[in-house]
mmCIF file of C-alpha atoms in Angstrom:
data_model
loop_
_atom_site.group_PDB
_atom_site.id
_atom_site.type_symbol
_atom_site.label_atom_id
_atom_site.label_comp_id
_atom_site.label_asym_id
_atom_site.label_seq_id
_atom_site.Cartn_x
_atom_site.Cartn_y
_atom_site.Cartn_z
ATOM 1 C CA UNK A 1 -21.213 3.828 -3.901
ATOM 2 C CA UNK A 2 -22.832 3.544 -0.676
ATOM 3 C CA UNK A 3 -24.382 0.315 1.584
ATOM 4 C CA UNK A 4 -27.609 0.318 2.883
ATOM 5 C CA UNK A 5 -27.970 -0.783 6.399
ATOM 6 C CA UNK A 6 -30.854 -2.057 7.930
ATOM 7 C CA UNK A 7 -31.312 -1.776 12.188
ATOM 8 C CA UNK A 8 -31.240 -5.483 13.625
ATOM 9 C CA UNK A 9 -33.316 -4.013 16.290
ATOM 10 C CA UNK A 10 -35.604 -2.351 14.442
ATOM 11 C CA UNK A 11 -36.056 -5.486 11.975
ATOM 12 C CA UNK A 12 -36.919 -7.839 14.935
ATOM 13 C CA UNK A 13 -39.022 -5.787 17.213
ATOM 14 C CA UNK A 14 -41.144 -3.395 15.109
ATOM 15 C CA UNK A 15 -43.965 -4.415 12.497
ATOM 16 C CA UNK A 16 -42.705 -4.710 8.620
ATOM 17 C CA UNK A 17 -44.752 -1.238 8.042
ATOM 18 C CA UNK A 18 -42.908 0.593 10.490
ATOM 19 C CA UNK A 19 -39.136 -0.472 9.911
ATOM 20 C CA UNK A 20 -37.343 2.437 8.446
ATOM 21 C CA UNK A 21 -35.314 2.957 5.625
ATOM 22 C CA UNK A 22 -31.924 1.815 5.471
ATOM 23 C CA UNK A 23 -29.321 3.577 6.519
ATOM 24 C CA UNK A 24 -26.945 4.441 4.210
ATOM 25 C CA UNK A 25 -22.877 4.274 4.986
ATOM 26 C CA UNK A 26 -19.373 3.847 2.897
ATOM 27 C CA UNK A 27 -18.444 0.747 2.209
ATOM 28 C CA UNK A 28 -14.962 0.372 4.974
ATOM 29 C CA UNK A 29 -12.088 -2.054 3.963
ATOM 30 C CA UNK A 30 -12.561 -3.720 7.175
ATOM 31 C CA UNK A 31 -15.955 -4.551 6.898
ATOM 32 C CA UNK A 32 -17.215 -3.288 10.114
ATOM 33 C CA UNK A 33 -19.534 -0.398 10.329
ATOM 34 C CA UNK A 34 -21.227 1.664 12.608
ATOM 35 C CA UNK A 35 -24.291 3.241 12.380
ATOM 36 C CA UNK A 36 -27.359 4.765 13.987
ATOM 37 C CA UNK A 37 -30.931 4.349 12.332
ATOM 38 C CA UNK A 38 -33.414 6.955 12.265
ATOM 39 C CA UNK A 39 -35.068 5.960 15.315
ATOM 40 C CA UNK A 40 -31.929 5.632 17.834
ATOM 41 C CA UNK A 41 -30.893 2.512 17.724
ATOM 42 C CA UNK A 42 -27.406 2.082 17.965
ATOM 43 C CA UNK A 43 -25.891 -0.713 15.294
ATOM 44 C CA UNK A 44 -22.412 -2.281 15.121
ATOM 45 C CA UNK A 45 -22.134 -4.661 11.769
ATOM 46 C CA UNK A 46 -20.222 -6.651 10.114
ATOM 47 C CA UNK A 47 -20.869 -7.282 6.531
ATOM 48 C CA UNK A 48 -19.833 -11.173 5.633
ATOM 49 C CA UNK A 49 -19.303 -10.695 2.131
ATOM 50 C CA UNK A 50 -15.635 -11.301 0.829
ATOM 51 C CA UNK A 51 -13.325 -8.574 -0.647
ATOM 52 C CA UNK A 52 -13.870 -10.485 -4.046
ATOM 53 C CA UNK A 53 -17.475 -9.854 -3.976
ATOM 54 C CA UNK A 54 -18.032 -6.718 -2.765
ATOM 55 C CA UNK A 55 -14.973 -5.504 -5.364
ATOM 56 C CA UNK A 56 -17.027 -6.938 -7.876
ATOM 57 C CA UNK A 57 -20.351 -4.877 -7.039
ATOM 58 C CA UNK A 58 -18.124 -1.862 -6.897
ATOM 59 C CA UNK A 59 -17.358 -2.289 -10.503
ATOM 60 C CA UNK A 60 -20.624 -2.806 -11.490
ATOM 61 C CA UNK A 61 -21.840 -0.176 -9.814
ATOM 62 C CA UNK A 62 -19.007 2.024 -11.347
ATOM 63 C CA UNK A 63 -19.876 1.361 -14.353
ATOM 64 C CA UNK A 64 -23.486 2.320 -13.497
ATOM 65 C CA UNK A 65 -22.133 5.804 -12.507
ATOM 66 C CA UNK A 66 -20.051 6.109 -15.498
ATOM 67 C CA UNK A 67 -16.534 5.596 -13.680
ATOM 68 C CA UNK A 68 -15.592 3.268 -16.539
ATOM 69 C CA UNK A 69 -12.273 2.934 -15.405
ATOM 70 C CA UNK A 70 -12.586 2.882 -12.134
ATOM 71 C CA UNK A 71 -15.042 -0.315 -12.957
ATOM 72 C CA UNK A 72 -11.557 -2.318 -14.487
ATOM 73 C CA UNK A 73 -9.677 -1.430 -11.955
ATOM 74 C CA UNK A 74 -11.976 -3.171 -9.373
ATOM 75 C CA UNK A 75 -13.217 -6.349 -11.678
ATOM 76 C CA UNK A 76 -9.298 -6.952 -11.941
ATOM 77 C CA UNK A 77 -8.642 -6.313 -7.836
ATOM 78 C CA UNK A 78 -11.827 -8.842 -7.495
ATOM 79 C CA UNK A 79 -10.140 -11.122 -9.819
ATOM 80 C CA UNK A 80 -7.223 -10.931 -7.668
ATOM 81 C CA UNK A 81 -9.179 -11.258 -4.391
ATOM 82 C CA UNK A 82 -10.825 -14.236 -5.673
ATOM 83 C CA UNK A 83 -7.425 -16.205 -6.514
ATOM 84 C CA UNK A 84 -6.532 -15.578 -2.686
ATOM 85 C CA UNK A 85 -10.356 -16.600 -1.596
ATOM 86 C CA UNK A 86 -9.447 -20.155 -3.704
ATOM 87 C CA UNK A 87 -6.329 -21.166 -2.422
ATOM 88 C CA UNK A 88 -6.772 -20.223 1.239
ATOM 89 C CA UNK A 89 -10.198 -22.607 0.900
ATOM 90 C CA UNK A 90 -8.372 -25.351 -0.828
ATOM 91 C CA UNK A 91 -5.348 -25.525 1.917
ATOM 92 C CA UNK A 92 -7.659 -24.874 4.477
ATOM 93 C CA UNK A 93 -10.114 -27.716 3.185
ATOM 94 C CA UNK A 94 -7.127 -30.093 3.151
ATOM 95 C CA UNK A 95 -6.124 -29.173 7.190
ATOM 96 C CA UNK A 96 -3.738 -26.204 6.832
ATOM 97 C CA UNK A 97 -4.534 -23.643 9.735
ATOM 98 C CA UNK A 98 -5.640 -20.006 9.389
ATOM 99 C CA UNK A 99 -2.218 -18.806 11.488
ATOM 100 C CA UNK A 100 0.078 -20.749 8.433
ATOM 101 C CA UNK A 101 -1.810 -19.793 5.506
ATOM 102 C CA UNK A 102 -1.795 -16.204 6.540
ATOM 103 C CA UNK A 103 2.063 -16.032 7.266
ATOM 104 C CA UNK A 104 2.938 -18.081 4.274
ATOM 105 C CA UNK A 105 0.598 -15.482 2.234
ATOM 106 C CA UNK A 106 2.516 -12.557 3.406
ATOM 107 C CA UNK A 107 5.625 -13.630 1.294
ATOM 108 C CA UNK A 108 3.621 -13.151 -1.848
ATOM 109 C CA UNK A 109 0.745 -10.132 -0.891
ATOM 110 C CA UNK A 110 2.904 -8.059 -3.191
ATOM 111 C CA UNK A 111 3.262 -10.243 -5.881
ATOM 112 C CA UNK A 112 0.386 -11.118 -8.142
ATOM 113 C CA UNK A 113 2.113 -13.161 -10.568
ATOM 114 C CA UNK A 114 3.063 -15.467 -7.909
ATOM 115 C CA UNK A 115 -0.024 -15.322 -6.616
ATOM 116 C CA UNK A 116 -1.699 -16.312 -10.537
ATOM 117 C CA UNK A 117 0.587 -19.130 -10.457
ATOM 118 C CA UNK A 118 -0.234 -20.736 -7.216
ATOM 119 C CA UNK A 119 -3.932 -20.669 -8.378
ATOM 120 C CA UNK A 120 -2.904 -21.871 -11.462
ATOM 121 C CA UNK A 121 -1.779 -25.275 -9.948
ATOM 122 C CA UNK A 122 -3.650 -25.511 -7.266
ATOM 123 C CA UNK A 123 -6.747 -25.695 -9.591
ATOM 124 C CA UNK A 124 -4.952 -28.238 -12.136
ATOM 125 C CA UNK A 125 -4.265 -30.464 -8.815
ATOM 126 C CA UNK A 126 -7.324 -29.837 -7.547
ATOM 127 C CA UNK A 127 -9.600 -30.439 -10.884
ATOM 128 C CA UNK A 128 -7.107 -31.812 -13.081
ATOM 129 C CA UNK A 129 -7.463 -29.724 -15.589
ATOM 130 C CA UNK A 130 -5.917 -26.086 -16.255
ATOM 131 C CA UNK A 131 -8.539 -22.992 -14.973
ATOM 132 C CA UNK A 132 -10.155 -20.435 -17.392
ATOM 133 C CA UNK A 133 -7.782 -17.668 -17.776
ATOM 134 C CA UNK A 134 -8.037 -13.893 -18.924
ATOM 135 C CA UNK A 135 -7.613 -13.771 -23.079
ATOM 136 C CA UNK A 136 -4.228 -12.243 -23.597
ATOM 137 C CA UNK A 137 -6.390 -9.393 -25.261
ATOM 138 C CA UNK A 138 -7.931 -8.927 -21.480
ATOM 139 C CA UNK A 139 -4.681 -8.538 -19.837
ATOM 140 C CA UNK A 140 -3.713 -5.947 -22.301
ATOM 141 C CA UNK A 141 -6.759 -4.015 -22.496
ATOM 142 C CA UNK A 142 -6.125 -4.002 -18.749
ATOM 143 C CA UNK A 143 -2.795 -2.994 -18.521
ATOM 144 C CA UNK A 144 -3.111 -0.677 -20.321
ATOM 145 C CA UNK A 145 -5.760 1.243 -17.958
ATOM 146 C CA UNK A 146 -4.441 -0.188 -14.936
ATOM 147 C CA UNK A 147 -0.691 1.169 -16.278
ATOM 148 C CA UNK A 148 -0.584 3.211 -18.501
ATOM 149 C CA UNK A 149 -4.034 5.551 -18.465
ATOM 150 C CA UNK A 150 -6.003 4.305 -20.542
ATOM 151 C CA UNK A 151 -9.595 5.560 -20.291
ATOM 152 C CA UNK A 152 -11.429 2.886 -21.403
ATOM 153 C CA UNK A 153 -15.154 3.093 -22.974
ATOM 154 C CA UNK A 154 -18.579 1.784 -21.319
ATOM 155 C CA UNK A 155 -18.068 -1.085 -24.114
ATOM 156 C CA UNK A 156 -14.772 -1.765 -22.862
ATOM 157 C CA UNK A 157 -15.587 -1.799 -19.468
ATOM 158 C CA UNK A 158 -18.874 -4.177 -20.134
ATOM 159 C CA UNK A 159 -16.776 -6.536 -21.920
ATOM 160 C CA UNK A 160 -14.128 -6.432 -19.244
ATOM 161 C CA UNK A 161 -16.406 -7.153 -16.497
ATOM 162 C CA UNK A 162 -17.917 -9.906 -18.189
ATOM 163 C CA UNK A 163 -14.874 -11.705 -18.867
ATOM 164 C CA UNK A 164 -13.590 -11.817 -15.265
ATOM 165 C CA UNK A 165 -17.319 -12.861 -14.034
ATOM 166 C CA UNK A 166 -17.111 -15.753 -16.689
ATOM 167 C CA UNK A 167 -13.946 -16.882 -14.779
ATOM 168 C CA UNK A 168 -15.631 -15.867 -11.265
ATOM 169 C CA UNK A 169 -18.912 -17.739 -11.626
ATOM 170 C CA UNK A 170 -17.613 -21.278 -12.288
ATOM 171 C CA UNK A 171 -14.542 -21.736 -10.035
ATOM 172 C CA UNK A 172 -16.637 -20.095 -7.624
ATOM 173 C CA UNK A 173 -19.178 -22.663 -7.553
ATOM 174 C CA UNK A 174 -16.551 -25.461 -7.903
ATOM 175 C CA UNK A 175 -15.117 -23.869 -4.664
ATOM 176 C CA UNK A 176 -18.156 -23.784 -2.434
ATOM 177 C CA UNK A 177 -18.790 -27.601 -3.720
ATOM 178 C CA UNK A 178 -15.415 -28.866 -3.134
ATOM 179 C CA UNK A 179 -14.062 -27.053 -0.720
ATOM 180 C CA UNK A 180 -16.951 -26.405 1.764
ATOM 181 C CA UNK A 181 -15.431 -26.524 5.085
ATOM 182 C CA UNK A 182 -12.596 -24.550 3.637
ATOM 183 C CA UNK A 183 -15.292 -21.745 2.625
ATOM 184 C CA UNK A 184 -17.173 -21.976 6.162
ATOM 185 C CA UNK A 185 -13.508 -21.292 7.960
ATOM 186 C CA UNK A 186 -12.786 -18.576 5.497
ATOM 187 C CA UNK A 187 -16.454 -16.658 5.749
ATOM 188 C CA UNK A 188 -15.779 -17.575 9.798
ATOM 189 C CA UNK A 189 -12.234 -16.372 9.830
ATOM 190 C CA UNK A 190 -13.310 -13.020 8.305
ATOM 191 C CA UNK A 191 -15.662 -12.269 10.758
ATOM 192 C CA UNK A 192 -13.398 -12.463 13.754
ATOM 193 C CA UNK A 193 -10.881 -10.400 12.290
ATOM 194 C CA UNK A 194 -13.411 -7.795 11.534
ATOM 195 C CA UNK A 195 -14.565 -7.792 15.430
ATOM 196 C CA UNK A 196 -11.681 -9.423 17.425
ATOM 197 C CA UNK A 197 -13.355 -8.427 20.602
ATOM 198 C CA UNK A 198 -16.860 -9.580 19.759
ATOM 199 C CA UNK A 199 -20.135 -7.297 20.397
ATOM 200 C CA UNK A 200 -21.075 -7.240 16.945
ATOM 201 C CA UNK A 201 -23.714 -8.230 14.841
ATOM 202 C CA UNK A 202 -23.467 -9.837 10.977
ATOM 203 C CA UNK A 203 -25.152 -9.008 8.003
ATOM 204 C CA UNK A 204 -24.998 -9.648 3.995
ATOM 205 C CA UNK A 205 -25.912 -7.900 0.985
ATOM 206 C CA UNK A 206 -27.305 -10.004 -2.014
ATOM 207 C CA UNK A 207 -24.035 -9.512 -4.625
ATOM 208 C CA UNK A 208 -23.608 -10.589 -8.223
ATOM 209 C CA UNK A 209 -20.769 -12.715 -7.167
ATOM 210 C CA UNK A 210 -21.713 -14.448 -4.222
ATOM 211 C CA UNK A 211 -19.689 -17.778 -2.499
ATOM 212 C CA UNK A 212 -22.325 -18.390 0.111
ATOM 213 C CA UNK A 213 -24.809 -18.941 -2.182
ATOM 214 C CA UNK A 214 -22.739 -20.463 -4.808
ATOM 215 C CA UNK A 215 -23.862 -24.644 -4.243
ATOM 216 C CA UNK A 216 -27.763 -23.564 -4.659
ATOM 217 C CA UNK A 217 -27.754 -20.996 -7.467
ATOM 218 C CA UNK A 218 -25.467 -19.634 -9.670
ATOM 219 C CA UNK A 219 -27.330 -16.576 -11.791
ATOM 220 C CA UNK A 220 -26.746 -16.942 -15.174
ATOM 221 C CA UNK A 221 -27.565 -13.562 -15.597
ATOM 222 C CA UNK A 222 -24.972 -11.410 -17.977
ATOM 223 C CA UNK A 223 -23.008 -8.238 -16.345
ATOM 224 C CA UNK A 224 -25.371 -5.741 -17.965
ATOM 225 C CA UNK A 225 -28.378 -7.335 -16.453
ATOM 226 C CA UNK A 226 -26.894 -7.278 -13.428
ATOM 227 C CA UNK A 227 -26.256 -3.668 -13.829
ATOM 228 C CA UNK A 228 -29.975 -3.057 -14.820
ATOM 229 C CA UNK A 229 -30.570 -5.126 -11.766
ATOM 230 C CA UNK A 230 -28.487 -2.847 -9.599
ATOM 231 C CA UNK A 231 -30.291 0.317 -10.997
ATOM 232 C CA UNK A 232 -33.861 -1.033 -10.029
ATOM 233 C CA UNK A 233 -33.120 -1.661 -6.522
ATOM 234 C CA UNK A 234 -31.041 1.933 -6.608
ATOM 235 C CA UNK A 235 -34.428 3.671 -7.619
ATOM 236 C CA UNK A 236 -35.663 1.252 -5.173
ATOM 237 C CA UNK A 237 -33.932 2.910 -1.748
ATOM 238 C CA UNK A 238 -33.545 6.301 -3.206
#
């Protein structure tokens, strides 16, 4: 899967007929890429979408290619990414800084059931009430590819993806309403490490998980529309 970039300076000076195509490049773990469009223009951008979202798309656009399990292994690593997202908002919400949350998250970066379990009660506290969870037929099915090789079906995949954005959607949205100052440090916080030194621009990618948008619409669309969706705009740029 590739991103398409657009040229900031070739979006804000030239006419909407003569703006090129976008340029494509791989997505980068640190979300900062470099690029050159078609007509010189040098770029340097940082994409402001979380590692929970843009694992998400990955999946679905795995599963668009066929890469079936591939697709599990990134809805579950989005799952993941998302747990992190929701507690760093939540303690940073409440007046826990950046520098403590990151050396306190160190200790447990390795350890996902740890990880499941702070989420677990920070939700309760926070909503009083327990969160959705994966069916204990979803963490099998999962370990089982994650673990042990199993190639899963397109089916299996489908069904996979939708359960995690079932869980994704919702707590997202309660998230970006409760905790927004907590999400604006966060989608702040990620920017500067991406560019310590500055000199770069921003830019975001419309995703089917997507926090910034998450207190004015959630799409209630399922993951194979999304997919559908995905292949339109792919036929769109190609």
């Amino acid at each position: 899967m590739r991103l398409p970039m657009s040229c900031h300076e070739c979006c804000f000076s030239a006419e909407p007929q003569d703006i090129p195509y976008p340029t494509y490049v791989e997505f980068r773990d640190d979300s900062l890429y470099e690029f050159t469009c078609e007509k010189g223009h040098r770029n340097l951008t940082i994409l402001q979408q979380q590692k929970f979202e843009l694992l998400y798309q990955i999946g679905a656009y795995a599963i668009l290619d066929g890469y079936y399990r591939e697709a599990v292994a990134s809805f579950t690593s989005s799952l993941e990414r998302f747990y992190e997202f929701f507690i760093k908002a939540k303690l940073l919400e409440e007046g826990h800084t950046v520098e403590t949350l990151d050396a306190t998250w160190k200790t447990v970066s390795s350890q996902s059931e740890r990880q499941l379990g702070a989420y677990i009660f920070l939700y309760t506290q926070s909503f009083k009430k327990a969160p959705p969870l994966l069916p204990s037929g979803k963490v099998t099915f999962r370990n089982e590819v994650v673990h042990k090789g199993k190639i899963p079906t397109r089916d299996e995949a489908l069904s996979y993806g939708q359960a995690v954005l079932d869980i994704i959607r919702p707590a997202m949205e309660m998230t970006a309403t409760s905790f927004p100052n907590g999400v604006q440090i966060s989608t702040i916080n990620h920017i500067m490490k991406s560019a310590p030194n500055g000199g770069a621009g921003t830019s975001s990618m419309p995703t089917i998980v997507n926090i910034l948008s998450a207190k004015e619409r959630i799409s209630q669309k399922s993951l194979i529309e999304e997919i559908e969706g995905l292949k339109w705009w792919r036929s769109k740029w190609n």
